Structures are given as C-alpha cells and as structure tokens.
XYZ file of C-alpha atoms in Angstrom:
577
model
C 135.620 115.954 121.538
C 138.458 113.559 122.086
C 138.933 111.033 119.317
C 139.138 107.399 120.310
C 141.693 105.062 118.851
C 140.219 102.838 116.147
C 139.814 99.215 117.242
C 140.100 96.396 114.658
C 136.718 94.873 113.851
C 137.551 91.369 115.061
C 138.804 92.756 118.370
C 135.836 95.079 118.827
C 133.151 92.638 117.820
C 133.404 90.312 120.770
C 129.787 89.340 121.218
C 129.803 89.932 124.925
C 127.879 92.755 126.534
C 130.654 93.301 129.086
C 133.145 94.023 126.287
C 130.821 96.551 124.685
C 130.247 98.237 128.016
C 133.996 98.618 128.461
C 134.273 100.432 125.121
C 131.372 102.723 126.040
C 132.857 103.613 129.394
C 135.884 105.548 128.192
C 134.564 108.132 125.762
C 136.444 111.046 127.269
C 135.537 114.688 127.652
C 132.500 115.773 125.590
C 131.903 119.459 124.886
C 133.987 120.346 127.973
C 131.369 118.766 130.228
C 132.170 115.793 132.408
C 129.940 112.993 131.172
C 129.747 109.260 131.257
C 128.190 107.106 128.539
C 127.618 103.494 129.416
C 125.699 100.519 128.117
C 123.035 98.958 130.271
C 122.132 95.312 130.311
C 119.179 95.035 132.652
C 116.536 96.400 130.281
C 117.764 94.463 127.280
C 118.745 91.052 128.570
C 115.365 89.513 127.752
C 115.324 90.807 124.154
C 118.913 89.703 123.579
C 118.207 86.278 125.082
C 115.110 85.797 122.940
C 116.937 86.916 119.802
C 119.776 84.495 120.463
C 117.303 81.653 121.068
C 115.547 82.357 117.759
C 118.715 82.869 115.721
C 120.694 79.983 114.206
C 123.455 78.761 116.530
C 126.195 80.537 114.561
C 124.478 83.928 114.844
C 125.476 85.961 117.908
C 123.300 88.811 119.126
C 123.870 91.579 121.668
C 121.408 94.432 122.151
C 121.961 97.270 124.566
C 120.721 100.710 125.527
C 123.088 103.637 125.927
C 122.656 106.102 128.765
C 124.217 109.558 128.892
C 125.011 110.965 132.340
C 125.807 114.653 132.711
C 127.878 114.593 135.877
C 128.353 118.373 135.895
C 126.046 120.718 137.772
C 125.373 122.869 134.696
C 123.120 121.898 131.757
C 124.679 121.099 128.376
C 123.466 120.636 124.802
C 124.481 117.486 122.911
C 124.206 117.053 119.166
C 126.133 113.821 118.662
C 128.442 111.567 120.645
C 131.111 109.343 119.151
C 130.569 105.818 120.443
C 133.132 103.742 118.605
C 135.910 103.955 116.015
C 136.409 100.646 114.226
C 139.228 99.660 111.886
C 138.045 97.783 108.784
C 139.789 95.994 105.934
C 139.817 97.747 102.571
C 138.481 94.846 100.488
C 135.605 93.954 102.812
C 132.077 94.128 101.309
C 129.752 96.598 103.070
C 126.138 97.689 103.163
C 124.887 100.875 104.826
C 121.424 102.400 105.004
C 120.684 106.079 104.524
C 118.509 108.157 106.807
C 115.699 108.233 104.267
C 114.318 106.258 101.352
C 116.546 107.535 98.562
C 120.004 106.693 99.890
C 121.904 103.391 100.299
C 125.577 102.417 100.048
C 127.174 99.131 99.044
C 130.530 98.183 97.489
C 133.607 97.709 99.671
C 135.282 99.648 102.461
C 137.806 101.100 100.008
C 135.292 101.635 97.200
C 131.807 102.452 98.499
C 129.104 102.565 95.832
C 125.950 104.682 96.136
C 122.819 102.816 95.059
C 120.248 105.594 95.261
C 120.354 108.822 93.290
C 120.388 111.044 96.390
C 123.576 112.058 98.164
C 122.312 112.939 101.635
C 125.197 115.347 102.252
C 124.973 117.150 98.905
C 121.212 117.019 98.334
C 119.716 116.944 101.838
C 122.408 118.768 103.873
C 122.729 115.895 106.352
C 125.830 114.803 108.297
C 127.316 118.286 108.599
C 130.993 118.252 109.490
C 131.582 114.757 108.124
C 134.548 116.087 106.103
C 134.620 113.780 103.110
C 133.324 110.654 104.819
C 130.711 108.349 103.293
C 127.780 108.556 105.689
C 124.684 106.580 106.606
C 122.266 105.859 109.409
C 120.988 103.074 111.633
C 122.372 99.996 109.850
C 125.921 99.116 108.814
C 127.075 95.670 107.687
C 130.545 94.448 106.762
C 131.878 91.009 105.857
C 135.255 89.907 107.217
C 136.743 86.453 107.654
C 133.614 84.663 106.460
C 131.302 86.467 108.893
C 128.834 89.296 108.450
C 128.970 91.902 111.220
C 126.070 94.275 111.797
C 125.765 97.382 113.952
C 122.301 98.883 113.956
C 119.630 100.782 115.828
C 116.818 98.464 116.872
C 114.427 101.189 117.999
C 113.758 104.749 116.890
C 111.545 106.637 119.332
C 113.727 109.723 119.849
C 117.297 109.266 118.612
C 119.271 107.238 116.111
C 122.734 106.094 115.087
C 124.999 107.580 112.414
C 127.960 106.064 110.585
C 130.876 107.847 108.961
C 133.214 105.754 106.824
C 136.484 107.430 105.934
C 139.299 105.391 104.482
C 139.394 102.159 106.469
C 137.879 103.611 109.634
C 134.229 103.496 110.651
C 133.006 106.010 113.197
C 129.752 105.187 114.995
C 127.900 108.139 116.499
C 124.821 108.555 118.643
C 122.759 111.445 117.237
C 121.219 113.300 120.177
C 119.715 115.975 117.892
C 120.583 118.927 120.126
C 119.247 117.410 123.339
C 119.621 119.641 126.402
C 120.630 117.637 129.443
C 120.381 119.217 132.890
C 123.210 118.895 135.338
C 123.402 115.645 137.293
C 120.792 114.071 134.981
C 120.695 111.125 132.613
C 119.318 110.538 129.116
C 118.492 107.108 127.741
C 118.943 106.403 124.061
C 117.113 104.051 121.818
C 118.543 100.564 121.416
C 121.569 99.423 119.453
C 122.458 95.883 118.405
C 125.672 94.069 117.522
C 125.046 90.913 115.475
C 127.367 88.535 113.638
C 126.941 85.359 111.627
C 127.998 83.591 108.436
C 124.822 84.300 106.452
C 123.632 87.819 105.657
C 119.975 86.745 105.705
C 120.263 85.190 109.180
C 121.948 88.295 110.609
C 119.216 90.518 109.171
C 116.500 88.186 110.453
C 117.923 88.557 113.963
C 117.947 92.333 113.482
C 114.299 92.330 112.388
C 113.275 90.300 115.443
C 114.870 92.848 117.760
C 113.214 95.754 115.942
C 109.852 94.020 116.264
C 110.341 93.673 120.000
C 110.233 97.495 120.233
C 108.105 98.318 117.190
C 105.693 95.464 116.403
C 104.839 95.168 112.732
C 101.396 96.434 111.740
C 99.760 93.558 109.892
C 97.431 93.994 106.928
C 96.317 92.227 103.791
C 98.174 93.045 100.573
C 96.505 95.774 98.543
C 95.944 95.960 94.793
C 94.587 98.696 92.587
C 95.297 101.496 90.144
C 97.258 104.716 90.758
C 96.843 107.904 88.741
C 100.349 109.349 89.071
C 102.476 107.386 86.612
C 100.271 108.000 83.609
C 98.800 111.446 84.360
C 101.015 112.959 87.066
C 99.590 116.263 88.386
C 97.251 116.585 85.361
C 94.774 114.149 86.865
C 91.083 115.081 86.530
C 87.826 113.649 87.781
C 86.854 112.512 84.298
C 90.143 110.622 83.926
C 89.574 108.842 87.235
C 86.058 107.868 86.144
C 87.253 106.576 82.777
C 89.855 104.366 84.432
C 87.346 103.214 87.039
C 84.995 102.053 84.292
C 87.823 100.133 82.610
C 88.800 98.526 85.917
C 85.251 97.251 86.386
C 85.041 96.050 82.783
C 88.456 94.364 82.464
C 88.868 93.191 86.070
C 85.363 92.173 87.126
C 86.641 90.500 90.305
C 87.098 93.476 92.698
C 89.847 91.754 94.720
C 92.091 91.668 91.628
C 92.107 95.464 91.355
C 90.642 96.736 94.593
C 91.613 100.393 95.053
C 91.433 103.562 92.965
C 94.310 105.621 94.325
C 93.917 109.326 93.552
C 97.392 110.805 93.640
C 98.809 114.336 93.730
C 96.866 116.864 91.664
C 93.358 116.700 93.124
C 93.946 119.445 95.722
C 93.927 123.227 95.242
C 97.315 123.560 96.951
C 99.813 121.494 98.900
C 98.399 121.451 102.407
C 94.741 122.110 101.516
C 93.773 118.459 101.396
C 90.026 118.959 101.832
C 89.814 121.588 99.092
C 89.571 120.020 95.631
C 90.705 121.768 92.464
C 88.185 122.720 89.792
C 89.313 119.646 87.831
C 87.175 117.634 90.263
C 83.783 119.152 89.514
C 81.706 116.759 91.618
C 84.038 116.966 94.599
C 86.126 114.246 96.153
C 83.354 113.001 98.443
C 80.980 112.315 95.535
C 83.720 110.710 93.465
C 84.649 108.382 96.320
C 81.001 107.421 96.771
C 80.778 106.537 93.077
C 83.955 104.463 93.294
C 82.402 102.464 96.133
C 79.113 102.137 94.261
C 81.003 100.299 91.506
C 82.487 97.830 93.947
C 85.925 99.418 94.351
C 87.558 101.379 97.171
C 89.006 104.908 97.143
C 92.577 105.627 98.240
C 94.246 109.018 98.555
C 97.649 110.733 98.411
C 98.704 113.226 101.106
C 101.893 115.116 101.998
C 100.972 115.698 105.641
C 104.081 117.480 106.931
C 104.281 120.353 104.427
C 102.251 123.107 102.767
C 103.095 125.499 99.972
C 103.042 129.272 100.193
C 99.814 129.573 98.193
C 97.830 127.275 100.448
C 95.068 128.598 102.661
C 96.488 126.763 105.643
C 99.731 128.707 105.270
C 98.024 132.044 104.703
C 95.545 131.673 107.540
C 97.743 129.935 110.101
C 101.371 131.049 109.694
C 101.977 130.317 113.383
C 101.417 126.616 112.696
C 104.733 126.409 110.851
C 108.317 126.090 112.043
C 109.993 129.506 112.285
C 113.593 130.651 112.058
C 115.460 132.802 114.566
C 113.911 135.928 113.015
C 110.389 134.645 113.528
C 109.777 133.835 109.845
C 108.373 130.537 108.547
C 111.235 128.332 107.366
C 111.384 127.414 103.693
C 112.344 123.754 103.313
C 114.914 124.698 100.664
C 116.875 126.708 103.216
C 117.451 123.566 105.275
C 117.418 120.624 102.903
C 116.061 119.610 99.480
C 113.211 122.051 98.862
C 110.659 119.714 97.237
C 109.686 118.597 93.740
C 106.504 120.574 93.003
C 104.670 123.711 94.139
C 107.663 125.067 96.035
C 108.591 126.651 98.348
C 107.409 124.159 100.902
C 106.908 125.186 104.528
C 107.150 122.807 107.463
C 104.228 122.156 109.780
C 105.085 122.063 113.473
C 103.691 118.830 114.893
C 104.604 119.817 118.445
C 101.537 122.104 118.397
C 98.204 120.591 119.419
C 96.363 122.652 116.786
C 98.529 121.278 113.989
C 98.113 117.669 115.066
C 94.371 118.232 115.489
C 94.169 119.589 111.967
C 95.856 116.625 110.250
C 93.836 114.284 112.452
C 90.672 116.087 111.296
C 91.682 115.796 107.623
C 92.103 112.035 107.957
C 88.917 111.688 110.020
C 86.880 113.418 107.320
C 88.440 111.327 104.566
C 87.771 108.126 106.484
C 84.298 108.911 107.879
C 82.791 110.986 105.070
C 84.687 109.798 101.982
C 85.145 106.139 102.954
C 88.924 106.228 102.414
C 90.923 103.666 104.393
C 94.131 103.670 102.291
C 96.423 106.690 102.716
C 99.615 107.142 100.716
C 101.693 109.524 102.858
C 104.366 111.290 100.823
C 107.148 113.764 101.606
C 107.423 112.216 105.067
C 111.105 113.097 105.416
C 110.131 116.763 105.788
C 108.597 115.888 109.148
C 111.924 114.600 110.505
C 114.644 116.941 109.305
C 117.816 116.208 111.199
C 119.480 119.198 112.785
C 116.299 121.292 112.823
C 115.509 122.596 116.300
C 111.954 121.642 117.189
C 109.988 123.135 120.061
C 109.885 121.712 123.581
C 113.159 119.790 123.126
C 111.436 117.400 120.736
C 113.881 115.532 118.479
C 113.328 115.194 114.734
C 112.316 111.558 115.145
C 109.885 112.292 117.986
C 108.390 115.159 115.944
C 107.775 112.846 113.007
C 106.220 110.161 115.169
C 103.894 112.754 116.743
C 102.601 113.574 113.271
C 102.145 109.958 112.197
C 100.361 109.163 115.454
C 97.888 111.991 114.814
C 97.288 110.656 111.305
C 96.644 107.190 112.723
C 94.135 108.599 115.219
C 92.213 110.267 112.412
C 92.468 107.489 109.820
C 91.691 104.687 112.268
C 93.596 101.768 113.700
C 92.535 99.583 110.777
C 93.532 102.081 108.072
C 96.304 101.206 105.623
C 99.135 103.752 105.824
C 101.837 103.641 103.150
C 104.923 105.758 103.866
C 106.784 107.332 100.961
C 109.895 109.540 100.805
C 110.167 108.687 104.461
C 112.901 108.285 107.066
C 112.924 104.509 107.515
C 113.765 103.842 111.158
C 111.477 106.572 112.586
C 108.570 104.938 110.695
C 108.842 101.590 112.495
C 105.564 100.367 113.922
C 103.525 103.240 112.489
C 102.827 102.213 108.868
C 101.508 99.062 107.238
C 103.669 99.514 104.135
C 106.762 101.472 103.207
C 108.135 102.478 99.839
C 111.639 101.028 99.680
C 112.639 102.232 96.202
C 112.765 105.417 94.217
C 109.821 106.384 91.996
C 109.348 104.122 89.011
C 110.409 105.724 85.753
C 110.223 104.191 82.291
C 113.981 104.488 81.722
C 116.617 101.708 81.865
C 118.716 103.616 84.410
C 115.863 104.004 86.868
C 114.690 100.401 86.552
C 118.222 99.143 87.258
C 118.444 101.508 90.216
C 115.194 100.493 91.874
C 115.992 96.816 91.285
C 119.213 97.215 93.310
C 117.475 99.347 95.945
C 114.805 96.748 96.542
C 117.055 93.705 96.603
C 119.108 95.152 99.468
C 115.915 95.959 101.387
C 113.954 92.811 100.603
C 114.653 91.519 104.147
C 112.293 94.184 105.513
C 109.235 92.724 103.769
C 106.662 91.127 106.066
C 109.055 91.576 108.993
C 108.970 95.353 109.482
C 106.171 96.247 107.051
C 104.997 95.369 103.556
C 107.642 96.418 101.039
C 106.307 98.739 98.344
C 108.380 98.801 95.134
C 106.113 101.481 93.625
C 103.562 101.069 90.886
C 103.754 98.313 88.313
C 103.951 99.826 84.830
C 103.633 97.565 81.794
C 103.601 99.996 78.858
C 105.522 103.056 77.609
C 104.069 106.511 78.099
C 102.337 107.665 74.915
C 104.770 109.976 73.159
C 107.187 109.703 76.071
C 109.292 107.222 78.032
C 109.723 103.717 76.652
C 111.515 100.538 77.675
C 112.621 97.295 76.091
C 110.412 94.342 77.186
C 113.092 93.005 79.536
C 112.872 96.076 81.751
C 109.112 95.698 82.091
C 109.809 92.095 83.118
C 112.198 93.358 85.807
C 109.406 95.536 87.205
C 107.052 92.553 87.214
C 109.739 90.484 88.945
C 110.078 93.132 91.648
C 106.321 93.215 92.235
C 106.207 89.429 92.547
C 109.214 89.038 94.832
C 108.218 91.953 97.106
C 104.762 90.429 97.736
C 103.570 93.851 98.897
C 100.980 96.255 97.503
C 100.594 96.098 93.703
C 99.032 99.124 92.028
C 98.946 99.436 88.245
C 100.545 102.673 87.040
C 99.378 102.619 83.403
C 96.298 104.090 81.802
C 93.848 101.213 82.237
C 93.231 101.204 78.493
C 96.889 100.299 77.887
C 97.706 97.672 80.528
C 99.722 94.758 79.097
C 99.019 91.398 80.688
C 101.019 89.237 78.238
C 104.670 90.171 78.938
C 105.185 87.553 81.635
C 108.218 85.729 83.038
C 108.399 82.540 80.972
C 110.109 79.451 82.385
C 113.579 79.290 80.800
C 113.542 75.504 81.288
C 110.893 75.158 78.608
C 107.881 73.980 80.605
C 105.688 76.715 79.138
C 104.781 77.976 82.637
C 104.976 81.678 83.288
C 104.487 84.294 85.985
C 102.173 87.132 84.984
C 100.783 90.469 86.098
C 97.629 88.630 87.180
C 99.721 86.428 89.490
C 100.892 89.595 91.235
C 97.403 91.094 91.402
C 95.767 87.866 92.552
C 98.257 87.486 95.408
C 99.555 84.137 94.204
C 102.936 84.641 95.863
C 102.986 82.962 99.284
C 105.530 85.285 100.914
C 108.290 87.747 100.011
C 111.127 86.075 98.116
C 114.478 85.222 99.659
C 117.440 86.835 97.860
C 120.927 85.287 97.650
C 124.200 85.902 95.842
C 126.955 88.471 96.329
C 124.808 91.088 94.572
C 121.512 89.678 95.861
C 120.505 89.039 92.259
C 118.880 85.615 92.766
C 115.373 85.335 94.235
C 113.696 82.160 95.490
C 109.952 82.453 95.144
C 107.158 80.190 96.362
C 103.568 80.440 95.161
C 100.422 79.671 97.117
C 100.009 76.580 94.909
C 103.304 75.232 96.238
C 105.178 75.865 92.969
C 108.722 77.181 93.402
C 110.604 79.518 91.095
C 114.104 80.908 90.812
C 114.394 84.432 89.395
C 117.780 85.819 88.385
C 117.864 89.592 87.921
C 120.292 90.941 85.321
C 120.862 94.526 84.213
C 118.257 94.281 81.468
C 115.963 91.304 82.138
C 114.887 88.520 84.494
C 115.675 84.854 83.917
C 112.832 82.791 85.361
C 113.139 79.066 86.132
C 110.333 76.905 87.484
C 111.849 74.485 89.968
C 108.784 72.503 90.998
C-alpha cells in the first residue's frame, strides 16, 4: 500500500466536502488492485445540513460516506484502507476512543496517556501491524490554535474507523474487516464526520446529533435497584437474594426508590446455559422471580450472550454452533484475544447461524414471558465483535455483533431494558438503552480514580446515545476485604449523580450507608445524598468543563444548581442556587 504524504491539520481540516473528496480521490494502488475510494455527498447532504443548522455558528460539520470501487475484473480482499495521514503538533491535547469499553487515550500528541487499564494491542490483540503506534477507534479529537478538531465514525452497521498515532503523525484507516469485493463492484462504508469548533462540548454535541440520525437513541426511564455482584460475586445464592430482597422492602418501602433485584453472574450451571440454574438456587429462577414481583420489586438478570464455556451443555451438545478454526475445531477466545475472566476457556457463538440466533432469542423470550424479566445486563459483548476474526458469509465483526443483539431484542421485547457491558461502543449504537462506560467498580483508590476519568471523558454520551452506566454504587468496604477512605465513596456518589443513568446499589443491603453525602462547601448545610441518586432528583446528565473535565455542573429537578469538582481523592460540592 502506498503511503500518503502527511498533511498538516489546519490544511487538511478545511470544512468543505469538496476538499475532503479531493484527499480521498488519490489513495494510490491498494493490494495491487486498481481501486478508487471517493467520498459521496448526495446521501449525506441532508444530515450535514441539519447538523450545521443545530450547531453553534462557530462549529463546522461535514459528514460523508466513503465508497470503495474495485475497478479490476478480479475479486480482491480488503482488510483496511488508509484514508488520510495528518501532521499534528506535539503539544496539542488529544482524546481518542478505544474499540471497546476498557480503553481510552488522552494526554498530548507527544505524550499520550492511557486512561483505561486495557492496552488493546497487548491485551486484546487488536491493531495488528501498528508497529509501535498508539491506536484507537471511531473518535479522535485534537486541539490546535484554539479549535477542537474531531474525526469520527457516525454510524457502525458494518465497518468502522481506526486511528494510529505515531510521533506527530495521525493515520486514519477504514477497517473493511476482510471484505471480499468482486471485480467491477463497489462497497459503501459507514459514515465519517469532520467537525471543528472552539468548545469541546459543542463539537461532541454535533457528533452525537449525526450519530442519532443513523442510530436513534433508545429512550427509557432511569432504573434503580440492587445488584448481587459487588458484594457476593459468583458466590451468590438464592437465600442471599431473598435476604437482600427483604431488606430492600423493609428499608426502601417505596418500590421506585429501589426497583430492581439484579441477579448477576453465578446463578447458572455454566457460562452459556442460561436457563439451567445451579443447585444454589433451590427453588429455581422462575419461582424466585415470581417472589420478587410478589414483594413489589422487579427481577433483572445478567447474561453473557456471545460466549459459552467448555463445560456447558450448549457447547457439548451443539459444537457446530461455535466459530471454528481452519482445522475445523471450535476457537478458544484466548487464542484470538483476551480469554475471559471466569470459567475459561470461552468459546464463541456464531451469530450468523439461524439456530444460534434462535437459541438466544428463545432464552430471552423465556426470561421475559415466564420469569417476568424486562431488564437484561448483557456482559462480555466484545466477544461477539472480535476484529480480525473471519465470520461466515462475509459478515463483518460489527455486523455479526448486531445480528446477535437484534436477536436478543426480538426475544426480550421492544420495551425491554438492555444494558451493554464490556462492549464495543460504536457497534452498540441504537441497540441498547444503557451502556457501561467505565471499568468495574472496585473498592480501591486506583480503580475509583480510573473510573472517574473514564466517565468524565464519556459523559457527553449520556442521554444522547444511551444512558451512561458508571457501574454499581458502593457505599461501604467489603467485610474483611477492600476498603476506601470516605472521599472515594463520595467520588462514586458524585459519578452516579452526574451520570443520571441507572443506579444499582452494590453493597449488602444490611450495610448500605446513606449518610456519606456531598455537603455544600459554602456552608449552607445542603447536601446531595444516595437517596437523591435513587429518587432520580437529577434533572439531566451533568455538563463537564475544564482541561481535565474535572468540573461538573448539575441541575436538580427542584431547580437547584450545584458545582462538583472532582479531585484525585474527593469531590468538592458547592450549591450555587
């Protein structure tokens, strides 16, 4: 592949579709096949026009669709195509998304800083051949000369965009995921946007509007409840669920304050056998869910729909349902990417098969119809969209993932609440009501600081793309285990309030602390509490400002306004009105 000369950002980022088309037109010889990649304007002029009308006057928006033409008579396979090489300035601040939940990059061009704990090259085997570059997917922002510049994918039906930052050069690639293109044929990509403006928040708002034009947000009320994982992990039992249910009813008599009982990982006999309960659930899941409803609460469930472990009945009885290697053997996830966190090895269900989609649809149908479950926490979603994996029938990783989520939606119902977790972000657009945007909560200072940074850079997604989930709200140390200073528990409360998404308590219900609130530093005596989060007293997700996005502006349903400043070990709360 011929390498293009890097173009300085200011020269490249002329917000004129004609200019972008000129850059696309001269991409050279690709894989020894004569091709032409060009940008089209006809299909995107309306979206671009609407986005520019809605954006502040200083924000410029261009959205376009790339089309690959194979002008040769022979077919060819395309993995990725270099679109642009852009020259950046070393000191410029940047932000770049990862492909999945656990990776983000900030810092500067010369000194990128990883926010998440996952290196997608080292841990997930993504971006092969990047040769020392710092890599990301689907959204890249850089600030130069007082303006924020954004390049990002605004749809994700089949393909996406990659970024490789090396030194002061940014390479933008179109990931075709091994697409075979017949001779004299064309292939249309998803959409890509070029946005600039003086305010980060305004640029991101324009980006969100374009995404919504392709993937409308699924609207739902905010959910509250209790989750079993962060106090019992996989040791959950039926009796523990019942004990916590009784305490919920006793201590939170208003059901809306603590609505759902979310049964997390540990109820099933094996990963993949979601309708087969372990012997720790003597009455069975159906009876337990009925009893939860009889006490005025609602059941919610955890699933990992794209994987199964080797001991599961679904794997033993239906090995053909799984993705196979060149030797005809089911592929272990660990041979391709991170292998999983429990009950490994994991094997990958093939959602291109009707039988597999019918099965996960059936699981969700039974849970909805027979168990009364309308809240599904979908975990390990990334394993349904592994980049570089060759799926059947020329299906890309993104299309494979969306096939699976669509089957889940059919089974769970259009009005079900789907929460994505450990998911690829862009491929999830328009398919889930809520998305986890941080790592798992852990009662350690390092993890709390990490998830605080993760959320603040993704706060713009809340109530524009989906409800932002910052994971469970924990208020106490684990007995005999992890502990935190009070300030870190206040940070977690601050995240729950500013996200204005689902709030599920992660403590044993006998140990929930309601008194460690955010007290007004101006001395009024007012405070923000756990009950404020549970009772949905926040009017909308907070707006974050500052170079490190450490200041949140929060408005309550009463009209009261607060300023929250996040530090490394606490939150400073100020009541403004």
